[in-house]
Short mmCIF file of C-alpha atoms in Angstrom, two decimals:
data_model
loop_
_atom_site.label_atom_id
_atom_site.label_comp_id
_atom_site.label_asym_id
_atom_site.label_seq_id
_atom_site.Cartn_x
_atom_site.Cartn_y
_atom_site.Cartn_z
CA UNK A 705 0.00 0.00 0.00
CA UNK A 706 3.05 2.27 0.18
CA UNK A 707 2.82 2.95 -3.57
CA UNK A 708 -0.88 3.74 -3.30
CA UNK A 709 -0.28 6.25 -0.52
CA UNK A 710 2.43 7.99 -2.54
CA UNK A 711 0.17 8.09 -5.60
CA UNK A 712 -2.63 9.68 -3.54
CA UNK A 713 -0.15 12.27 -2.27
CA UNK A 714 0.89 13.05 -5.86
CA UNK A 715 -2.76 13.52 -6.88
CA UNK A 716 -3.31 15.87 -3.93
CA UNK A 717 -0.18 17.91 -4.72
CA UNK A 718 -0.91 18.34 -8.41
CA UNK A 719 -4.60 19.10 -7.91
CA UNK A 720 -3.69 21.50 -5.11
CA UNK A 721 -1.32 23.29 -7.49
CA UNK A 722 -4.15 23.81 -9.98
CA UNK A 723 -6.40 25.20 -7.23
CA UNK A 724 -3.65 27.63 -6.23
CA UNK A 725 -3.38 28.73 -9.85
CA UNK A 726 -7.11 29.33 -9.98
CA UNK A 727 -7.01 31.23 -6.68
CA UNK A 728 -4.26 33.48 -8.06
CA UNK A 729 -6.73 34.71 -10.67
CA UNK A 730 -8.45 36.63 -7.86
CA UNK A 731 -5.15 38.28 -6.90
CA UNK A 732 -3.44 38.97 -10.23
CA UNK A 733 -4.99 41.91 -12.16
CA UNK A 734 -7.14 40.83 -15.12
CA UNK A 735 -5.17 42.87 -17.65
CA UNK A 736 -1.92 41.17 -16.53
CA UNK A 737 -3.51 37.73 -16.90
CA UNK A 738 -4.79 38.59 -20.36
CA UNK A 739 -1.40 39.85 -21.49
CA UNK A 740 0.42 36.82 -20.03
CA UNK A 741 -1.80 34.07 -21.40
CA UNK A 742 0.39 33.51 -24.43
CA UNK A 743 3.61 33.15 -22.44
CA UNK A 744 1.98 31.00 -19.77
CA UNK A 745 0.42 28.79 -22.44
CA UNK A 746 3.78 28.31 -24.16
CA UNK A 747 5.50 27.33 -20.90
CA UNK A 748 2.63 24.99 -20.03
CA UNK A 749 3.02 23.34 -23.43
CA UNK A 750 6.77 22.91 -22.89
CA UNK A 751 6.32 21.36 -19.44
CA UNK A 752 3.53 19.14 -20.80
CA UNK A 753 5.87 17.77 -23.46
CA UNK A 754 8.68 17.16 -20.95
CA UNK A 755 6.33 15.51 -18.47
CA UNK A 756 4.74 13.25 -21.09
CA UNK A 757 8.12 12.09 -22.39
CA UNK A 758 9.73 11.46 -19.00
CA UNK A 759 6.65 9.93 -17.38
CA UNK A 760 6.11 7.60 -20.32
CA UNK A 761 9.77 6.59 -20.26
CA UNK A 762 9.64 5.90 -16.52
CA UNK A 763 6.53 3.72 -16.81
CA UNK A 764 8.16 1.81 -19.68
CA UNK A 765 11.34 1.37 -17.62
CA UNK A 766 9.33 0.09 -14.66
CA UNK A 767 7.52 -2.36 -16.94
CA UNK A 768 10.90 -3.53 -18.24
CA UNK A 769 12.05 -4.14 -14.66
CA UNK A 770 8.93 -6.21 -14.01
CA UNK A 771 9.22 -8.31 -17.17
CA UNK A 772 12.98 -8.80 -16.71
CA UNK A 773 12.45 -10.14 -13.19
CA UNK A 774 9.65 -12.38 -14.45
CA UNK A 775 11.73 -13.80 -17.30
CA UNK A 776 14.78 -14.34 -15.10
CA UNK A 777 12.60 -16.09 -12.53
CA UNK A 778 11.23 -18.36 -15.26
CA UNK A 779 14.79 -19.20 -16.33
CA UNK A 780 15.59 -20.57 -12.88
CA UNK A 781 13.21 -23.53 -13.28
CA UNK A 782 15.17 -25.39 -16.00
CA UNK A 783 18.42 -24.78 -14.08
CA UNK A 784 16.99 -26.30 -10.91
CA UNK A 785 15.59 -29.27 -12.84
CA UNK A 786 18.93 -29.92 -14.56
CA UNK A 787 20.91 -29.72 -11.31
CA UNK A 788 18.50 -32.02 -9.48
CA UNK A 789 18.51 -34.54 -12.32
CA UNK A 790 22.30 -34.54 -12.55
CA UNK A 791 22.65 -35.12 -8.80
CA UNK A 792 20.01 -37.86 -8.89
CA UNK A 793 21.77 -39.67 -11.74
CA UNK A 794 25.13 -39.34 -9.99
CA UNK A 795 23.99 -41.59 -7.18
CA UNK A 796 23.45 -41.66 -3.39
CA UNK A 797 26.72 -39.80 -2.79
CA UNK A 798 25.11 -36.60 -4.14
CA UNK A 799 21.99 -36.84 -1.97
CA UNK A 800 23.30 -34.06 0.26
CA UNK A 801 23.48 -31.79 -2.74
CA UNK A 802 19.81 -32.29 -3.50
CA UNK A 803 18.93 -31.40 0.10
CA UNK A 804 21.16 -28.34 -0.17
CA UNK A 805 19.45 -27.33 -3.42
CA UNK A 806 16.05 -27.39 -1.75
CA UNK A 807 17.38 -25.40 1.22
CA UNK A 808 18.86 -22.82 -1.15
CA UNK A 809 15.52 -22.44 -2.92
CA UNK A 810 13.76 -21.97 0.41
CA UNK A 811 16.22 -19.21 1.33
CA UNK A 812 15.66 -17.58 -2.06
CA UNK A 813 11.93 -17.77 -1.56
CA UNK A 814 12.30 -15.98 1.78
CA UNK A 815 14.64 -13.37 0.28
CA UNK A 816 12.45 -12.42 -2.68
CA UNK A 817 8.95 -12.94 -1.25
CA UNK A 818 9.44 -12.86 2.52
CA UNK A 819 9.73 -9.11 3.12
CA UNK A 820 6.54 -7.45 1.92
CA UNK A 821 7.73 -3.99 3.01
CA UNK A 822 11.25 -3.65 1.61
CA UNK A 823 11.29 -6.39 -1.01
CA UNK A 824 14.38 -8.46 -1.84
CA UNK A 825 17.69 -7.10 -0.56
CA UNK A 826 20.97 -7.43 -2.48
CA UNK A 827 23.38 -10.16 -1.45
CA UNK A 828 26.19 -8.91 0.75
CA UNK A 829 29.82 -9.69 -0.11
CA UNK A 830 29.98 -12.09 2.84
CA UNK A 831 26.86 -13.92 1.66
CA UNK A 832 28.27 -14.32 -1.84
CA UNK A 833 31.56 -15.70 -0.48
CA UNK A 834 29.69 -18.16 1.74
CA UNK A 835 27.53 -19.37 -1.16
CA UNK A 836 30.49 -19.92 -3.50
CA UNK A 837 32.56 -21.62 -0.78
CA UNK A 838 29.75 -24.02 0.08
CA UNK A 839 29.24 -24.87 -3.60
CA UNK A 840 32.94 -25.55 -4.16
CA UNK A 841 33.19 -27.59 -0.95
CA UNK A 842 30.33 -29.86 -1.96
CA UNK A 843 31.49 -30.53 -5.51
CA UNK A 844 35.10 -31.00 -4.41
CA UNK A 845 33.90 -33.63 -1.93
CA UNK A 846 32.46 -35.76 -4.74
CA UNK A 847 34.81 -38.38 -6.20
CA UNK A 848 33.42 -39.36 -9.61
CA UNK A 849 34.57 -42.82 -10.61
CA UNK A 850 33.34 -42.87 -14.21
CA UNK A 851 33.29 -40.49 -17.15
CA UNK A 852 29.51 -40.27 -16.86
CA UNK A 853 29.76 -39.12 -13.25
CA UNK A 854 32.43 -36.59 -14.17
CA UNK A 855 30.10 -35.17 -16.80
CA UNK A 856 27.24 -35.01 -14.32
CA UNK A 857 29.39 -33.17 -11.78
CA UNK A 858 30.53 -30.66 -14.41
CA UNK A 859 26.95 -30.07 -15.51
CA UNK A 860 25.65 -29.64 -11.97
CA UNK A 861 28.51 -27.33 -10.96
CA UNK A 862 27.97 -25.11 -14.00
CA UNK A 863 24.20 -24.86 -13.50
CA UNK A 864 24.51 -24.22 -9.77
CA UNK A 865 26.86 -21.32 -10.43
CA UNK A 866 24.47 -19.91 -13.06
CA UNK A 867 21.59 -20.32 -10.61
CA UNK A 868 23.41 -18.35 -7.93
CA UNK A 869 24.64 -15.68 -10.35
CA UNK A 870 21.13 -15.14 -11.75
CA UNK A 871 19.60 -14.71 -8.29
CA UNK A 872 22.31 -12.27 -7.24
CA UNK A 873 21.76 -10.27 -10.43
CA UNK A 874 17.99 -10.21 -9.84
CA UNK A 875 18.48 -8.82 -6.32
CA UNK A 876 20.98 -6.18 -7.50
CA UNK A 877 18.66 -5.00 -10.28
CA UNK A 878 15.98 -4.12 -7.73
CA UNK A 879 18.30 -2.22 -5.39
CA UNK A 880 17.87 1.05 -7.30
CA UNK A 881 15.61 0.73 -10.36
CA UNK A 882 15.49 4.52 -10.88
CA UNK A 883 18.06 7.31 -10.40
CA UNK A 884 17.62 9.27 -7.16
CA UNK A 885 15.14 12.18 -7.06
CA UNK A 886 13.59 11.38 -10.46
CA UNK A 887 10.15 11.11 -8.88
CA UNK A 888 10.64 14.49 -7.16
CA UNK A 889 11.48 16.16 -10.47
CA UNK A 890 8.41 14.61 -12.14
CA UNK A 891 6.14 15.84 -9.34
CA UNK A 892 7.62 19.35 -9.59
CA UNK A 893 7.00 19.41 -13.34
CA UNK A 894 3.43 18.18 -12.86
CA UNK A 895 2.79 20.81 -10.18
CA UNK A 896 4.17 23.56 -12.42
CA UNK A 897 1.99 22.36 -15.28
CA UNK A 898 -1.20 22.35 -13.18
CA UNK A 899 -0.32 25.68 -11.57
CA UNK A 900 0.17 27.38 -14.93
CA UNK A 901 -2.93 25.80 -16.41
CA UNK A 902 -5.02 26.79 -13.42
CA UNK A 903 -3.77 30.36 -13.73
CA UNK A 904 -5.26 30.82 -17.20
CA UNK A 905 -8.20 28.39 -17.02
CA UNK A 906 -11.78 29.70 -16.72
CA UNK A 907 -13.27 29.34 -13.24
CA UNK A 908 -16.10 26.83 -13.46
CA UNK A 909 -17.01 23.36 -12.29
CA UNK A 910 -16.02 21.64 -15.52
CA UNK A 911 -12.51 23.10 -15.32
CA UNK A 912 -12.07 21.95 -11.74
CA UNK A 913 -13.24 18.44 -12.60
CA UNK A 914 -10.93 18.35 -15.62
CA UNK A 915 -7.96 19.28 -13.44
CA UNK A 916 -8.99 16.65 -10.91
CA UNK A 917 -9.12 14.01 -13.65
CA UNK A 918 -5.68 15.09 -14.84
CA UNK A 919 -4.24 14.88 -11.33
CA UNK A 920 -5.68 11.40 -10.89
CA UNK A 921 -4.18 10.36 -14.23
CA UNK A 922 -0.71 11.54 -13.13
CA UNK A 923 -1.14 9.68 -9.86
CA UNK A 924 -2.11 6.46 -11.67
CA UNK A 925 1.03 6.70 -13.82
CA UNK A 926 3.16 7.18 -10.69
CA UNK A 927 1.39 4.25 -9.04
CA UNK A 928 2.13 1.99 -12.02
CA UNK A 929 5.75 3.11 -12.04
CA UNK A 930 6.21 2.34 -8.33
CA UNK A 931 4.36 -0.97 -8.44
CA UNK A 932 6.04 -2.37 -11.54
CA UNK A 933 9.51 -1.43 -10.30
CA UNK A 934 8.94 -3.52 -7.14
CA UNK A 935 7.59 -6.80 -8.56
CA UNK A 936 7.69 -8.76 -5.29
CA UNK A 937 5.67 -6.34 -3.14
CA UNK A 938 2.50 -4.29 -3.49
CA UNK A 939 -0.65 -4.95 -5.47
CA UNK A 940 0.97 -5.76 -8.84
CA UNK A 941 3.51 -8.48 -8.09
CA UNK A 942 4.88 -11.78 -9.23
CA UNK A 943 3.40 -14.93 -7.73
CA UNK A 944 5.51 -17.29 -5.57
CA UNK A 945 3.47 -20.29 -6.74
CA UNK A 946 6.18 -21.42 -9.16
CA UNK A 947 9.00 -21.63 -6.63
CA UNK A 948 6.64 -23.11 -4.04
CA UNK A 949 5.76 -25.87 -6.50
CA UNK A 950 9.44 -26.62 -7.19
CA UNK A 951 10.24 -26.77 -3.46
CA UNK A 952 7.31 -29.12 -2.94
CA UNK A 953 8.48 -31.44 -5.73
CA UNK A 954 12.03 -31.54 -4.36
CA UNK A 955 10.70 -32.25 -0.87
CA UNK A 956 8.66 -35.21 -2.18
CA UNK A 957 11.74 -36.54 -3.98
CA UNK A 958 13.77 -36.31 -0.75
CA UNK A 959 11.07 -38.18 1.17
CA UNK A 960 11.09 -40.96 -1.43
CA UNK A 961 14.88 -41.29 -1.18
CA UNK A 962 14.66 -41.39 2.61
CA UNK A 963 11.96 -44.08 2.47
CA UNK A 964 14.25 -46.30 0.43
#
């Protein structure tokens, strides 16, 4: 709901700016307003163009963040399946690796979907070192006796490294999806636009409603931008059903191996 609250604040600010512009009509002399309409209209047109370009670009960028996270999340499934299959074909000696794979997925699930307020946090340097050391320790402990087992170990090691690298990249991409203060600049432009338009607009109910509709439209664009740039929190978010299903399948496989 954080994005919704910020969008409501944006609507209030921009609509308030238009009301201030309309109120200034009672203060500024009529002849000054008449003489300045051309200049004010030109500046309003310039700000409108800038706002439309930047706001459209930001929404598109946020949508790209959302789709990139979705596609990268989809790519993890085949990697997990290939690692699990390689460890299963290797034999009982690699059973610990399959348990570790499931534990790693559970930690990833908690990292990306567990914090509904902040969303996924980037991996620290210490976490990355620990992950790579544990991977190397496990694969170095395996002693493949045949060429087939050597191939399975190479395949699993390669896919596990790709799996970790992809998740680290996904977390880093969400750390700062937009440059600082971009949203502040957009709100300032929108406020200037509504202030200038309110200054030269006729004072009637239709004008006020039109400005209100415009303010709501700006707020919806900001809401979409904020929601799409944080795909694991908020109202518009990715579903954890896929990773939950994979964890469930791996857990069933572990129970079958234990029963044997």
